[in-house]
Amino acid sequence: DDRPAAEPAESDVAVAEPASADAVGEPGQVVLVIEDDLDLAEVLAATLRRNDIETFIATTGQEAIAMSQRVEPDLLVLDVGLPGMDGFGVVAWLRGHESLKSLPMVVYTAFDLDDIARERLCLGETTEFLTKGRITPEGFEARVKRVLGLTPEDREGALSNG
């Protein structure tokens, strides 16, 4: 295999169909889910796609770095416990890149993070922290939609009542 190690295999990348004109979200919104548990990553991606959000999956820190440069995400969903380069390494790398250092992010991890760890994981102006097992799938969905500005109160009247 002549591919560089940082490039994900075609089968490792889940690509959603582009959002339709009737989409709930803003056209072209893209989320990169960085999660080593592929089953969980697919569930999270399906939840986002149901809201017409184009979703990509990276299962390692190296894949996340490569994909973040290619797909230009509007939001990252990051697990901390990744094989090889962990979530801390991914955030440190992202901070060094002008086009990526301000991305909003949802840290979705099984770890109980102290204030020091949370500070190390902050990226841009918006970083949400969710603990696996303590939030329902509906709660996850609501938080991601809020960060993306897709909840009715965030759209400030974008929907008409008639």
GROMACS .gro file of N, CA, C and O in nm, residues 15-88:
model
  296
   15VAL      N    1  -1.897   0.919   0.417
   15VAL     CA    2  -1.933   1.044   0.354
   15VAL      C    3  -2.083   1.050   0.337
   15VAL      O    4  -2.144   0.960   0.282
   16ALA      N    5  -2.144   1.157   0.385
   16ALA     CA    6  -2.288   1.174   0.371
   16ALA      C    7  -2.319   1.241   0.238
   16ALA      O    8  -2.235   1.307   0.179
   17GLU      N    9  -2.440   1.223   0.194
   17GLU     CA   10  -2.487   1.295   0.076
   17GLU      C   11  -2.495   1.443   0.113
   17GLU      O   12  -2.523   1.479   0.226
   18PRO      N   13  -2.473   1.532   0.016
   18PRO     CA   14  -2.484   1.674   0.046
   18PRO      C   15  -2.625   1.710   0.094
   18PRO      O   16  -2.722   1.645   0.057
   19ALA      N   17  -2.631   1.812   0.178
   19ALA     CA   18  -2.760   1.856   0.231
   19ALA      C   19  -2.848   1.903   0.117
   19ALA      O   20  -2.802   1.963   0.021
   20SER      N   21  -2.977   1.876   0.129
   20SER     CA   22  -3.072   1.918   0.026
   20SER      C   23  -3.108   2.065   0.045
   20SER      O   24  -3.077   2.125   0.148
   21ALA      N   25  -3.177   2.121  -0.051
   21ALA     CA   26  -3.218   2.261  -0.042
   21ALA      C   27  -3.317   2.281   0.073
   21ALA      O   28  -3.330   2.390   0.125
   22ASP      N   29  -3.389   2.175   0.112
   22ASP     CA   30  -3.486   2.185   0.221
   22ASP      C   31  -3.424   2.152   0.357
   22ASP      O   32  -3.495   2.131   0.453
   23ALA      N   33  -3.293   2.147   0.364
   23ALA     CA   34  -3.225   2.105   0.486
   23ALA      C   35  -3.258   2.197   0.603
   23ALA      O   36  -3.281   2.316   0.585
   24VAL      N   37  -3.254   2.138   0.722
   24VAL     CA   38  -3.274   2.215   0.844
   24VAL      C   39  -3.151   2.302   0.868
   24VAL      O   40  -3.160   2.415   0.910
   25GLY      N   41  -3.032   2.247   0.844
   25GLY     CA   42  -2.907   2.318   0.870
   25GLY      C   43  -2.874   2.417   0.760
   25GLY      O   44  -2.941   2.428   0.659
   26GLU      N   45  -2.768   2.492   0.783
   26GLU     CA   46  -2.719   2.584   0.682
   26GLU      C   47  -2.657   2.502   0.570
   26GLU      O   48  -2.598   2.397   0.595
   27PRO      N   49  -2.668   2.547   0.445
   27PRO     CA   50  -2.609   2.471   0.335
   27PRO      C   51  -2.460   2.450   0.355
   27PRO      O   52  -2.389   2.542   0.396
   28GLY      N   53  -2.416   2.329   0.331
   28GLY     CA   54  -2.274   2.299   0.336
   28GLY      C   55  -2.215   2.279   0.473
   28GLY      O   56  -2.094   2.277   0.486
   29GLN      N   57  -2.296   2.266   0.578
   29GLN     CA   58  -2.237   2.244   0.710
   29GLN      C   59  -2.174   2.106   0.716
   29GLN      O   60  -2.234   2.007   0.673
   30VAL      N   61  -2.053   2.102   0.769
   30VAL     CA   62  -1.975   1.979   0.773
   30VAL      C   63  -1.926   1.955   0.915
   30VAL      O   64  -1.874   2.046   0.980
   31VAL      N   65  -1.942   1.832   0.961
   31VAL     CA   66  -1.891   1.792   1.092
   31VAL      C   67  -1.794   1.676   1.073
   31VAL      O   68  -1.822   1.582   0.998
   32LEU      N   69  -1.681   1.684   1.141
   32LEU     CA   70  -1.584   1.575   1.145
   32LEU      C   71  -1.594   1.508   1.281
   32LEU      O   72  -1.569   1.573   1.383
   33VAL      N   73  -1.637   1.382   1.281
   33VAL     CA   74  -1.647   1.302   1.404
   33VAL      C   75  -1.516   1.225   1.418
   33VAL      O   76  -1.480   1.146   1.330
   34ILE      N   77  -1.446   1.247   1.529
   34ILE     CA   78  -1.318   1.181   1.556
   34ILE      C   79  -1.341   1.086   1.673
   34ILE      O   80  -1.346   1.128   1.788
   35GLU      N   81  -1.356   0.957   1.641
   35GLU     CA   82  -1.396   0.857   1.740
   35GLU      C   83  -1.339   0.723   1.697
   35GLU      O   84  -1.362   0.679   1.585
   36ASP      N   85  -1.265   0.656   1.788
   36ASP     CA   86  -1.204   0.528   1.752
   36ASP      C   87  -1.300   0.411   1.757
   36ASP      O   88  -1.275   0.308   1.696
   37ASP      N   89  -1.413   0.424   1.824
   37ASP     CA   90  -1.516   0.320   1.825
   37ASP      C   91  -1.603   0.344   1.701
   37ASP      O   92  -1.691   0.430   1.702
   38LEU      N   93  -1.578   0.267   1.596
   38LEU     CA   94  -1.645   0.291   1.469
   38LEU      C   95  -1.797   0.276   1.480
   38LEU      O   96  -1.871   0.352   1.417
   39ASP      N   97  -1.844   0.182   1.561
   39ASP     CA   98  -1.989   0.167   1.578
   39ASP      C   99  -2.050   0.294   1.637
   39ASP      O  100  -2.152   0.343   1.590
   40LEU      N  101  -1.987   0.348   1.741
   40LEU     CA  102  -2.036   0.472   1.802
   40LEU      C  103  -2.025   0.587   1.703
   40LEU      O  104  -2.117   0.669   1.691
   41ALA      N  105  -1.914   0.594   1.631
   41ALA     CA  106  -1.896   0.701   1.532
   41ALA      C  107  -2.007   0.698   1.428
   41ALA      O  108  -2.060   0.803   1.389
   42GLU      N  109  -2.045   0.578   1.383
   42GLU     CA  110  -2.153   0.566   1.284
   42GLU      C  111  -2.287   0.611   1.341
   42GLU      O  112  -2.367   0.673   1.272
   43VAL      N  113  -2.313   0.579   1.469
   43VAL     CA  114  -2.437   0.624   1.533
   43VAL      C  115  -2.439   0.777   1.541
   43VAL      O  116  -2.540   0.841   1.509
   44LEU      N  117  -2.328   0.836   1.584
   44LEU     CA  118  -2.320   0.983   1.593
   44LEU      C  119  -2.338   1.046   1.455
   44LEU      O  120  -2.412   1.144   1.439
   45ALA      N  121  -2.272   0.989   1.355
   45ALA     CA  122  -2.283   1.041   1.219
   45ALA      C  123  -2.426   1.030   1.167
   45ALA      O  124  -2.477   1.123   1.104
   46ALA      N  125  -2.492   0.918   1.194
   46ALA     CA  126  -2.631   0.901   1.149
   46ALA      C  127  -2.722   1.005   1.214
   46ALA      O  128  -2.812   1.059   1.149
   47THR      N  129  -2.697   1.034   1.340
   47THR     CA  130  -2.774   1.136   1.412
   47THR      C  131  -2.758   1.272   1.343
   47THR      O  132  -2.856   1.345   1.323
   48LEU      N  133  -2.636   1.304   1.306
   48LEU     CA  134  -2.610   1.433   1.243
   48LEU      C  135  -2.667   1.437   1.101
   48LEU      O  136  -2.725   1.537   1.059
   49ARG      N  137  -2.652   1.329   1.028
   49ARG     CA  138  -2.704   1.323   0.890
   49ARG      C  139  -2.856   1.337   0.888
   49ARG      O  140  -2.912   1.390   0.792
   50ARG      N  141  -2.920   1.287   0.990
   50ARG     CA  142  -3.066   1.300   1.001
   50ARG      C  143  -3.106   1.448   1.003
   50ARG      O  144  -3.218   1.484   0.969
   51ASN      N  145  -3.013   1.533   1.043
   51ASN     CA  146  -3.035   1.678   1.046
   51ASN      C  147  -2.973   1.746   0.923
   51ASN      O  148  -2.948   1.867   0.925
   52ASP      N  149  -2.947   1.669   0.819
   52ASP     CA  150  -2.891   1.720   0.694
   52ASP      C  151  -2.755   1.788   0.712
   52ASP      O  152  -2.726   1.890   0.651
   53ILE      N  153  -2.674   1.729   0.799
   53ILE     CA  154  -2.538   1.778   0.821
   53ILE      C  155  -2.443   1.678   0.758
   53ILE      O  156  -2.446   1.559   0.791
   54GLU      N  157  -2.360   1.725   0.666
   54GLU     CA  158  -2.263   1.636   0.602
   54GLU      C  159  -2.161   1.594   0.708
   54GLU      O  160  -2.107   1.679   0.779
   55THR      N  161  -2.136   1.465   0.718
   55THR     CA  162  -2.055   1.412   0.828
   55THR      C  163  -1.945   1.320   0.776
   55THR      O  164  -1.969   1.235   0.691
   56PHE      N  165  -1.826   1.338   0.831
   56PHE     CA  166  -1.711   1.254   0.800
   56PHE      C  167  -1.663   1.192   0.930
   56PHE      O  168  -1.682   1.250   1.036
   57ILE      N  169  -1.598   1.076   0.920
   57ILE     CA  170  -1.549   1.005   1.037
   57ILE      C  171  -1.399   0.982   1.024
   57ILE      O  172  -1.351   0.937   0.919
   58ALA      N  173  -1.326   1.010   1.133
   58ALA     CA  174  -1.185   0.973   1.146
   58ALA      C  175  -1.175   0.887   1.271
   58ALA      O  176  -1.234   0.921   1.374
   59THR      N  177  -1.101   0.776   1.265
   59THR     CA  178  -1.092   0.686   1.379
   59THR      C  179  -0.959   0.696   1.454
   59THR      O  180  -0.941   0.630   1.555
   60THR      N  181  -0.868   0.779   1.405
   60THR     CA  182  -0.740   0.801   1.474
   60THR      C  183  -0.706   0.949   1.469
   60THR      O  184  -0.764   1.024   1.389
   61GLY      N  185  -0.613   0.990   1.553
   61GLY     CA  186  -0.568   1.128   1.551
   61GLY      C  187  -0.506   1.167   1.419
   61GLY      O  188  -0.530   1.277   1.367
   62GLN      N  189  -0.428   1.075   1.361
   62GLN     CA  190  -0.364   1.104   1.232
   62GLN      C  191  -0.468   1.122   1.122
   62GLN      O  192  -0.456   1.211   1.038
   63GLU      N  193  -0.570   1.037   1.120
   63GLU     CA  194  -0.678   1.053   1.022
   63GLU      C  195  -0.749   1.187   1.042
   63GLU      O  196  -0.785   1.254   0.946
   64ALA      N  197  -0.770   1.225   1.168
   64ALA     CA  198  -0.838   1.350   1.198
   64ALA      C  199  -0.760   1.469   1.141
   64ALA      O  200  -0.820   1.560   1.083
   65ILE      N  201  -0.630   1.467   1.157
   65ILE     CA  202  -0.547   1.576   1.105
   65ILE      C  203  -0.557   1.582   0.953
   65ILE      O  204  -0.578   1.689   0.894
   66ALA      N  205  -0.543   1.468   0.887
   66ALA     CA  206  -0.550   1.465   0.741
   66ALA      C  207  -0.687   1.510   0.692
   66ALA      O  208  -0.698   1.593   0.601
   67MET      N  209  -0.792   1.459   0.753
   67MET     CA  210  -0.927   1.492   0.708
   67MET      C  211  -0.965   1.637   0.739
   67MET      O  212  -1.037   1.700   0.662
   68SER      N  213  -0.919   1.690   0.852
   68SER     CA  214  -0.954   1.828   0.887
   68SER      C  215  -0.902   1.927   0.783
   68SER      O  216  -0.962   2.032   0.763
   69GLN      N  217  -0.795   1.891   0.717
   69GLN     CA  218  -0.740   1.977   0.612
   69GLN      C  219  -0.815   1.963   0.481
   69GLN      O  220  -0.823   2.057   0.403
   70ARG      N  221  -0.871   1.845   0.456
   70ARG     CA  222  -0.940   1.818   0.330
   70ARG      C  223  -1.086   1.859   0.330
   70ARG      O  224  -1.136   1.911   0.231
   71VAL      N  225  -1.159   1.833   0.439
   71VAL     CA  226  -1.305   1.852   0.436
   71VAL      C  227  -1.351   1.987   0.491
   71VAL      O  228  -1.467   2.019   0.481
   72GLU      N  229  -1.261   2.066   0.547
   72GLU     CA  230  -1.293   2.197   0.602
   72GLU      C  231  -1.418   2.194   0.690
   72GLU      O  232  -1.521   2.253   0.658
   73PRO      N  233  -1.410   2.126   0.805
   73PRO     CA  234  -1.528   2.111   0.891
   73PRO      C  235  -1.571   2.243   0.956
   73PRO      O  236  -1.489   2.333   0.979
   74ASP      N  237  -1.702   2.249   0.985
   74ASP     CA  238  -1.757   2.361   1.061
   74ASP      C  239  -1.757   2.330   1.210
   74ASP      O  240  -1.774   2.419   1.292
   75LEU      N  241  -1.742   2.201   1.244
   75LEU     CA  242  -1.744   2.156   1.384
   75LEU      C  243  -1.668   2.024   1.393
   75LEU      O  244  -1.677   1.940   1.303
   76LEU      N  245  -1.596   2.006   1.503
   76LEU     CA  246  -1.532   1.879   1.534
   76LEU      C  247  -1.604   1.816   1.652
   76LEU      O  248  -1.638   1.885   1.748
   77VAL      N  249  -1.625   1.685   1.645
   77VAL     CA  250  -1.669   1.607   1.761
   77VAL      C  251  -1.549   1.518   1.793
   77VAL      O  252  -1.510   1.434   1.711
   78LEU      N  253  -1.489   1.537   1.909
   78LEU     CA  254  -1.360   1.475   1.942
   78LEU      C  255  -1.368   1.384   2.063
   78LEU      O  256  -1.409   1.427   2.171
   79ASP      N  257  -1.324   1.260   2.044
   79ASP     CA  258  -1.300   1.169   2.156
   79ASP      C  259  -1.156   1.193   2.202
   79ASP      O  260  -1.068   1.219   2.120
   80VAL      N  261  -1.132   1.185   2.330
   80VAL     CA  262  -0.997   1.208   2.382
   80VAL      C  263  -0.911   1.083   2.369
   80VAL      O  264  -0.795   1.089   2.331
   81GLY      N  265  -0.968   0.966   2.399
   81GLY     CA  266  -0.892   0.841   2.401
   81GLY      C  267  -0.883   0.778   2.263
   81GLY      O  268  -0.958   0.687   2.230
   82LEU      N  269  -0.790   0.828   2.183
   82LEU     CA  270  -0.769   0.775   2.048
   82LEU      C  271  -0.639   0.697   2.043
   82LEU      O  272  -0.545   0.727   2.117
   83PRO      N  273  -0.632   0.597   1.955
   83PRO     CA  274  -0.505   0.524   1.940
   83PRO      C  275  -0.399   0.614   1.875
   83PRO      O  276  -0.432   0.700   1.794
   84GLY      N  277  -0.274   0.596   1.914
   84GLY     CA  278  -0.166   0.678   1.859
   84GLY      C  279  -0.174   0.817   1.917
   84GLY      O  280  -0.163   0.838   2.037
   85MET      N  281  -0.200   0.914   1.832
   85MET     CA  282  -0.215   1.053   1.877
   85MET      C  283  -0.352   1.068   1.941
   85MET      O  284  -0.455   1.048   1.877
   86ASP      N  285  -0.355   1.107   2.070
   86ASP     CA  286  -0.484   1.121   2.140
   86ASP      C  287  -0.546   1.257   2.111
   86ASP      O  288  -0.492   1.337   2.033
   87GLY      N  289  -0.660   1.284   2.173
   87GLY     CA  290  -0.731   1.409   2.151
   87GLY      C  291  -0.650   1.531   2.188
   87GLY      O  292  -0.660   1.636   2.124
   88PHE      N  293  -0.567   1.521   2.292
   88PHE     CA  294  -0.481   1.633   2.331
   88PHE      C  295  -0.383   1.666   2.218
   88PHE      O  296  -0.359   1.783   2.188
   0.00000   0.00000   0.00000
